[in-house]
Structure formats: C-alpha cells, structure tokens
mmCIF file of C-alpha atoms in Angstrom:
data_model
loop_
_atom_site.group_PDB
_atom_site.id
_atom_site.type_symbol
_atom_site.label_atom_id
_atom_site.label_comp_id
_atom_site.label_asym_id
_atom_site.label_seq_id
_atom_site.Cartn_x
_atom_site.Cartn_y
_atom_site.Cartn_z
ATOM 1 C CA VAL D 1 0.000 0.000 0.000
ATOM 2 C CA GLU D 2 1.395 3.374 -1.015
ATOM 3 C CA THR D 3 0.240 6.579 0.662
ATOM 4 C CA THR D 4 0.635 10.181 -0.450
ATOM 5 C CA TYR D 5 -0.320 12.966 1.928
ATOM 6 C CA TYR D 6 -1.510 16.224 0.422
ATOM 7 C CA ASP D 7 -2.157 19.779 1.478
ATOM 8 C CA PRO D 8 -5.924 20.012 2.135
ATOM 9 C CA LEU D 9 -5.990 23.413 0.449
ATOM 10 C CA LEU D 10 -4.432 22.049 -2.781
ATOM 11 C CA ARG D 11 -7.789 22.282 -4.593
ATOM 12 C CA ALA D 12 -7.677 21.021 -8.218
ATOM 13 C CA GLY D 13 -3.919 20.445 -7.929
ATOM 14 C CA ILE D 14 -4.762 17.113 -6.341
ATOM 15 C CA ALA D 15 -5.170 15.703 -9.856
ATOM 16 C CA SER D 16 -1.377 15.853 -10.257
ATOM 17 C CA LEU D 17 -0.998 13.533 -7.252
ATOM 18 C CA MET D 18 -3.290 10.812 -8.628
ATOM 19 C CA ARG D 19 -1.482 7.911 -10.239
ATOM 20 C CA PRO D 20 -2.768 4.936 -12.230
ATOM 21 C CA ASN D 21 -2.648 2.821 -9.048
ATOM 22 C CA THR D 22 -4.712 5.320 -7.013
ATOM 23 C CA ARG D 23 -7.691 3.513 -5.501
ATOM 24 C CA ALA D 24 -8.975 5.962 -2.880
ATOM 25 C CA VAL D 25 -8.760 9.574 -1.773
ATOM 26 C CA PHE D 26 -9.439 10.104 1.924
ATOM 27 C CA THR D 27 -10.680 13.531 2.908
ATOM 28 C CA GLU D 28 -11.650 15.138 6.155
ATOM 29 C CA ALA D 29 -13.648 18.338 6.111
ATOM 30 C CA PRO D 30 -13.206 20.273 8.238
ATOM 31 C CA GLY D 31 -9.708 19.100 9.153
ATOM 32 C CA SER D 32 -9.483 17.715 12.669
ATOM 33 C CA GLN D 33 -6.478 19.759 13.737
ATOM 34 C CA THR D 34 -6.682 23.075 11.868
ATOM 35 C CA PHE D 35 -10.323 22.980 10.694
ATOM 36 C CA GLU D 36 -9.418 23.846 7.085
ATOM 37 C CA MET D 37 -12.031 23.126 4.437
ATOM 38 C CA GLN D 38 -11.074 21.024 1.424
ATOM 39 C CA ASP D 39 -12.451 21.561 -2.057
ATOM 40 C CA ILE D 40 -14.437 18.327 -2.236
ATOM 41 C CA LEU D 41 -15.776 19.208 -5.707
ATOM 42 C CA ALA D 42 -12.223 19.463 -7.115
ATOM 43 C CA ILE D 43 -11.267 16.156 -5.492
ATOM 44 C CA ALA D 44 -14.396 14.489 -6.886
ATOM 45 C CA ALA D 45 -13.679 15.917 -10.359
ATOM 46 C CA ALA D 46 -10.105 14.591 -10.246
ATOM 47 C CA ALA D 47 -11.396 11.155 -9.159
ATOM 48 C CA PHE D 48 -13.971 11.247 -12.004
ATOM 49 C CA VAL D 49 -11.219 11.952 -14.530
ATOM 50 C CA LEU D 50 -9.122 9.143 -13.070
ATOM 51 C CA ILE D 51 -11.984 6.651 -13.256
ATOM 52 C CA TYR D 52 -13.384 7.551 -16.672
ATOM 53 C CA PHE D 53 -10.319 8.536 -18.675
ATOM 54 C CA THR D 54 -7.654 6.087 -17.495
ATOM 55 C CA PRO D 55 -7.377 2.290 -17.397
ATOM 56 C CA VAL D 56 -7.928 2.413 -13.614
ATOM 57 C CA GLY D 57 -11.688 2.572 -13.987
ATOM 58 C CA GLU D 58 -12.131 -0.312 -16.419
ATOM 59 C CA ILE D 59 -14.010 -2.502 -13.941
ATOM 60 C CA THR D 60 -15.937 0.359 -12.327
ATOM 61 C CA ARG D 61 -17.186 1.753 -15.640
ATOM 62 C CA ASP D 62 -19.257 -1.360 -16.342
ATOM 63 C CA ILE D 63 -21.699 -2.026 -13.500
ATOM 64 C CA HIS D 64 -22.295 -5.582 -14.748
ATOM 65 C CA LYS D 65 -18.580 -6.407 -14.544
ATOM 66 C CA LEU D 66 -18.436 -4.868 -11.078
ATOM 67 C CA ARG D 67 -21.456 -6.871 -9.913
ATOM 68 C CA ALA D 68 -19.983 -10.071 -11.347
ATOM 69 C CA PHE D 69 -16.671 -9.325 -9.626
ATOM 70 C CA LEU D 70 -18.321 -8.693 -6.260
ATOM 71 C CA ALA D 71 -21.205 -11.163 -6.406
ATOM 72 C CA GLY D 72 -19.088 -14.279 -6.787
ATOM 73 C CA ASP D 73 -20.509 -17.658 -5.856
ATOM 74 C CA ASP D 74 -19.096 -17.731 -2.370
ATOM 75 C CA PHE D 75 -18.999 -16.060 0.977
ATOM 76 C CA TRP D 76 -15.703 -14.259 0.253
ATOM 77 C CA ALA D 77 -17.145 -11.518 -1.976
ATOM 78 C CA GLU D 78 -19.540 -10.478 0.796
ATOM 79 C CA ALA D 79 -16.898 -10.760 3.516
ATOM 80 C CA THR D 80 -14.448 -8.726 1.436
ATOM 81 C CA TYR D 81 -17.012 -5.980 0.870
ATOM 82 C CA ALA D 82 -17.933 -5.834 4.563
ATOM 83 C CA ALA D 83 -14.233 -5.730 5.520
ATOM 84 C CA ILE D 84 -13.543 -2.905 3.049
ATOM 85 C CA VAL D 85 -16.505 -0.942 4.401
ATOM 86 C CA THR D 86 -15.342 -1.564 7.975
ATOM 87 C CA GLY D 87 -11.822 -0.333 7.269
ATOM 88 C CA LEU D 88 -12.845 2.724 5.282
ATOM 89 C CA VAL D 89 -15.496 3.834 7.778
ATOM 90 C CA ALA D 90 -13.025 3.344 10.644
ATOM 91 C CA VAL D 91 -10.619 5.799 9.006
ATOM 92 C CA GLY D 92 -13.283 8.345 8.138
ATOM 93 C CA ALA D 93 -14.966 7.534 4.830
ATOM 94 C CA PRO D 94 -18.626 8.608 4.717
ATOM 95 C CA ARG D 95 -20.712 5.531 5.409
ATOM 96 C CA LEU D 96 -23.772 6.441 3.321
ATOM 97 C CA MET D 97 -22.037 5.875 -0.013
ATOM 98 C CA PHE D 98 -21.452 2.234 0.925
ATOM 99 C CA TYR D 99 -25.198 1.605 1.157
ATOM 100 C CA VAL D 100 -25.605 2.664 -2.481
ATOM 101 C CA LEU D 101 -22.552 0.705 -3.631
ATOM 102 C CA GLY D 102 -23.676 -2.374 -1.701
ATOM 103 C CA GLY D 103 -27.142 -2.146 -3.219
ATOM 104 C CA LEU D 104 -25.704 -1.908 -6.716
ATOM 105 C CA ALA D 105 -23.281 -4.758 -6.178
ATOM 106 C CA PHE D 106 -25.330 -7.255 -4.143
ATOM 107 C CA GLY D 107 -28.952 -6.186 -4.480
ATOM 108 C CA PHE D 108 -30.901 -3.904 -2.141
ATOM 109 C CA TRP D 109 -31.364 -5.971 1.035
ATOM 110 C CA GLN D 110 -28.110 -7.870 0.944
ATOM 111 C CA GLY D 111 -26.117 -4.707 0.122
ATOM 112 C CA LEU D 112 -27.929 -2.800 2.866
ATOM 113 C CA MET D 113 -27.133 -5.421 5.488
ATOM 114 C CA LEU D 114 -23.470 -5.745 4.455
ATOM 115 C CA ALA D 115 -22.967 -1.975 4.431
ATOM 116 C CA GLN D 116 -24.797 -1.582 7.754
ATOM 117 C CA ALA D 117 -22.684 -4.282 9.400
ATOM 118 C CA GLY D 118 -19.439 -2.878 7.992
ATOM 119 C CA SER D 119 -20.229 0.727 8.894
ATOM 120 C CA LEU D 120 -21.360 -0.219 12.391
ATOM 121 C CA ILE D 121 -18.181 -2.214 13.054
ATOM 122 C CA GLY D 122 -16.011 0.540 11.540
ATOM 123 C CA SER D 123 -17.678 3.207 13.669
ATOM 124 C CA TYR D 124 -17.279 1.046 16.764
ATOM 125 C CA ILE D 125 -13.566 0.541 16.041
ATOM 126 C CA THR D 126 -13.075 4.321 15.944
ATOM 127 C CA PHE D 127 -15.190 4.727 19.087
ATOM 128 C CA CYS D 128 -13.124 2.134 20.995
ATOM 129 C CA ALA D 129 -9.783 3.486 19.744
ATOM 130 C CA VAL D 130 -10.567 7.020 20.892
ATOM 131 C CA ARG D 131 -12.130 5.901 24.151
ATOM 132 C CA SER D 132 -9.220 3.666 25.136
ATOM 133 C CA GLY D 133 -6.352 5.600 23.633
ATOM 134 C CA GLY D 134 -6.947 9.280 23.823
ATOM 135 C CA ARG D 135 -9.875 10.200 26.020
ATOM 136 C CA GLY D 136 -7.834 11.167 29.080
ATOM 137 C CA TRP D 137 -5.270 13.092 27.061
ATOM 138 C CA LEU D 138 -7.924 15.007 25.101
ATOM 139 C CA LYS D 139 -9.908 15.763 28.233
ATOM 140 C CA GLU D 140 -6.805 17.083 29.976
ATOM 141 C CA ARG D 141 -5.694 19.139 27.000
ATOM 142 C CA PHE D 142 -8.994 20.378 25.524
ATOM 143 C CA GLY D 143 -11.535 19.773 28.291
ATOM 144 C CA ASN D 144 -12.074 23.505 28.799
ATOM 145 C CA HIS D 145 -12.437 24.258 25.092
ATOM 146 C CA ARG D 146 -15.868 25.599 24.250
ATOM 147 C CA LEU D 147 -16.803 22.897 21.711
ATOM 148 C CA VAL D 148 -14.688 19.936 22.776
ATOM 149 C CA GLY D 149 -15.555 20.395 26.432
ATOM 150 C CA LYS D 150 -19.253 19.985 25.634
ATOM 151 C CA ALA D 151 -18.603 16.498 24.246
ATOM 152 C CA PHE D 152 -17.588 15.290 27.700
ATOM 153 C CA HIS D 153 -21.028 16.184 29.061
ATOM 154 C CA VAL D 154 -23.305 14.448 26.520
ATOM 155 C CA ARG D 155 -25.507 12.035 28.454
ATOM 156 C CA SER D 156 -25.766 8.387 27.554
ATOM 157 C CA SER D 157 -28.988 8.007 25.587
ATOM 158 C CA ILE D 158 -29.912 6.393 22.314
ATOM 159 C CA LYS D 159 -31.810 9.526 21.316
ATOM 160 C CA ALA D 160 -28.651 11.643 21.793
ATOM 161 C CA VAL D 161 -26.601 9.295 19.605
ATOM 162 C CA VAL D 162 -29.234 9.264 16.845
ATOM 163 C CA LEU D 163 -29.473 13.073 16.882
ATOM 164 C CA ILE D 164 -25.704 13.584 16.956
ATOM 165 C CA ARG D 165 -25.374 11.254 13.951
ATOM 166 C CA GLN D 166 -27.493 13.745 11.966
ATOM 167 C CA LEU D 167 -24.878 16.503 12.304
ATOM 168 C CA PRO D 168 -23.097 17.448 9.060
ATOM 169 C CA LEU D 169 -19.700 16.271 10.310
ATOM 170 C CA SER D 170 -17.381 13.481 9.212
ATOM 171 C CA SER D 171 -17.981 10.113 10.813
ATOM 172 C CA VAL D 172 -14.576 10.214 12.503
ATOM 173 C CA MET D 173 -15.510 13.457 14.263
ATOM 174 C CA ILE D 174 -18.891 12.089 15.345
ATOM 175 C CA ASN D 175 -17.496 8.746 16.543
ATOM 176 C CA SER D 176 -14.639 10.492 18.350
ATOM 177 C CA GLY D 177 -16.994 12.988 19.978
ATOM 178 C CA LEU D 178 -19.262 10.208 21.176
ATOM 179 C CA ALA D 179 -16.253 8.312 22.526
ATOM 180 C CA LEU D 180 -15.297 11.385 24.545
ATOM 181 C CA SER D 181 -18.778 11.642 26.011
ATOM 182 C CA GLN D 182 -20.487 9.591 28.707
ATOM 183 C CA VAL D 183 -22.217 7.431 26.068
ATOM 184 C CA SER D 184 -21.866 3.717 26.846
ATOM 185 C CA ALA D 185 -20.727 1.256 24.191
ATOM 186 C CA ARG D 186 -24.166 -0.432 24.123
ATOM 187 C CA VAL D 187 -25.962 2.884 23.604
ATOM 188 C CA PHE D 188 -23.428 3.868 20.929
ATOM 189 C CA LEU D 189 -24.043 0.646 18.977
ATOM 190 C CA ILE D 190 -27.847 0.836 19.206
ATOM 191 C CA GLY D 191 -27.961 4.544 18.330
ATOM 192 C CA SER D 192 -25.533 4.064 15.429
ATOM 193 C CA PHE D 193 -27.530 1.111 14.113
ATOM 194 C CA ILE D 194 -30.698 3.194 14.039
#
C-alpha cells in the first residue's frame, strides 16, 4: 500500500498527485487539527477523470462487470465488501455511499445489510480506539475548550446518539466525539444502528 499525503488546500492540484494505481482519496472536512475546508468538488472531479479517462476505472465503468466481480458464488465476496466498508469507515470515509454501492453490487437488502454491518463495526472501532487511547489526554488538554468540552457532558442516551449522527460532520468526528462523552458502548451501537 502506497500513501501520499496532500495539502488540504491544494484544490484542483490534487489531480497531479493521482497515479494509475490510485484507488482511494481520503478527505476530512473540516480538518481535525486546523479545521481547514477542502475543495471536495475538485477532489471528486479529479477522481472522475481518473476513473473515466484512465485504465484504472475499467471494472468500475461497467456495472455488470463490477457486480460479477463482487457477487461471486461464495462467501468471500460479501466478507471482502464488509471488511472494506469496515476499514474505510473506521478511518473516516462517509458511510452512506457504501449503502448505495452495496445495493448496486449485491442487491438492495443484501447490500444494505453488508454496508450496515461494515459501517457499524467501523464506527465502533473508531469509538473504541478514541475511548481507550486518547480520552484522558484530550480531556486534559482540551476539556475547557468551548466545543470539545461539551462532548464530555453528553448524556448516555440512544436519542442523543441518533441526533448527533445527523450533524453534518465526518464520521470520525462524530465517533470520536461520542467516545469522549459519557455514552456507553451499548448505547453507541444501538444509536448508530438506528
């Protein structure tokens, strides 16, 4: 796996960083440290060019080839898709796109269930990582901050988790914020499932 980090304010210049072996572009808007806003439209346009005008997108251009590739006759196609969703959601990819992709690849109900399972596990991985690894440090360092400090006082309720999930923030920010709060793991899982 090769990784290239880029300046979030690069805008359309990101196209120069995409190579024929580029498979994903991870974004975070706003940035978690400096709160800069990326030009998502420019990144999407560069990805569109990569997929439609290079050999990289050969499989993705034909939905029937993609479905045949993913559908397979065995359990491994489904497990692979769920694992990919889990990993990408854990590192911050928006989970809603996986419901559409799963529906296209596996059919509505099967794709929905695979994407739901993968996104729930991915969100829970982020929740557990923040809760076990950085909660004390963040509370000590940013506990008095106006926005971050409020996260420590969110009460543990399914309703709170469902409502917080509606905020227009990246999933990493939401999962991290919930991990910083008083929300229990059981309430997090139920609220995230809903």
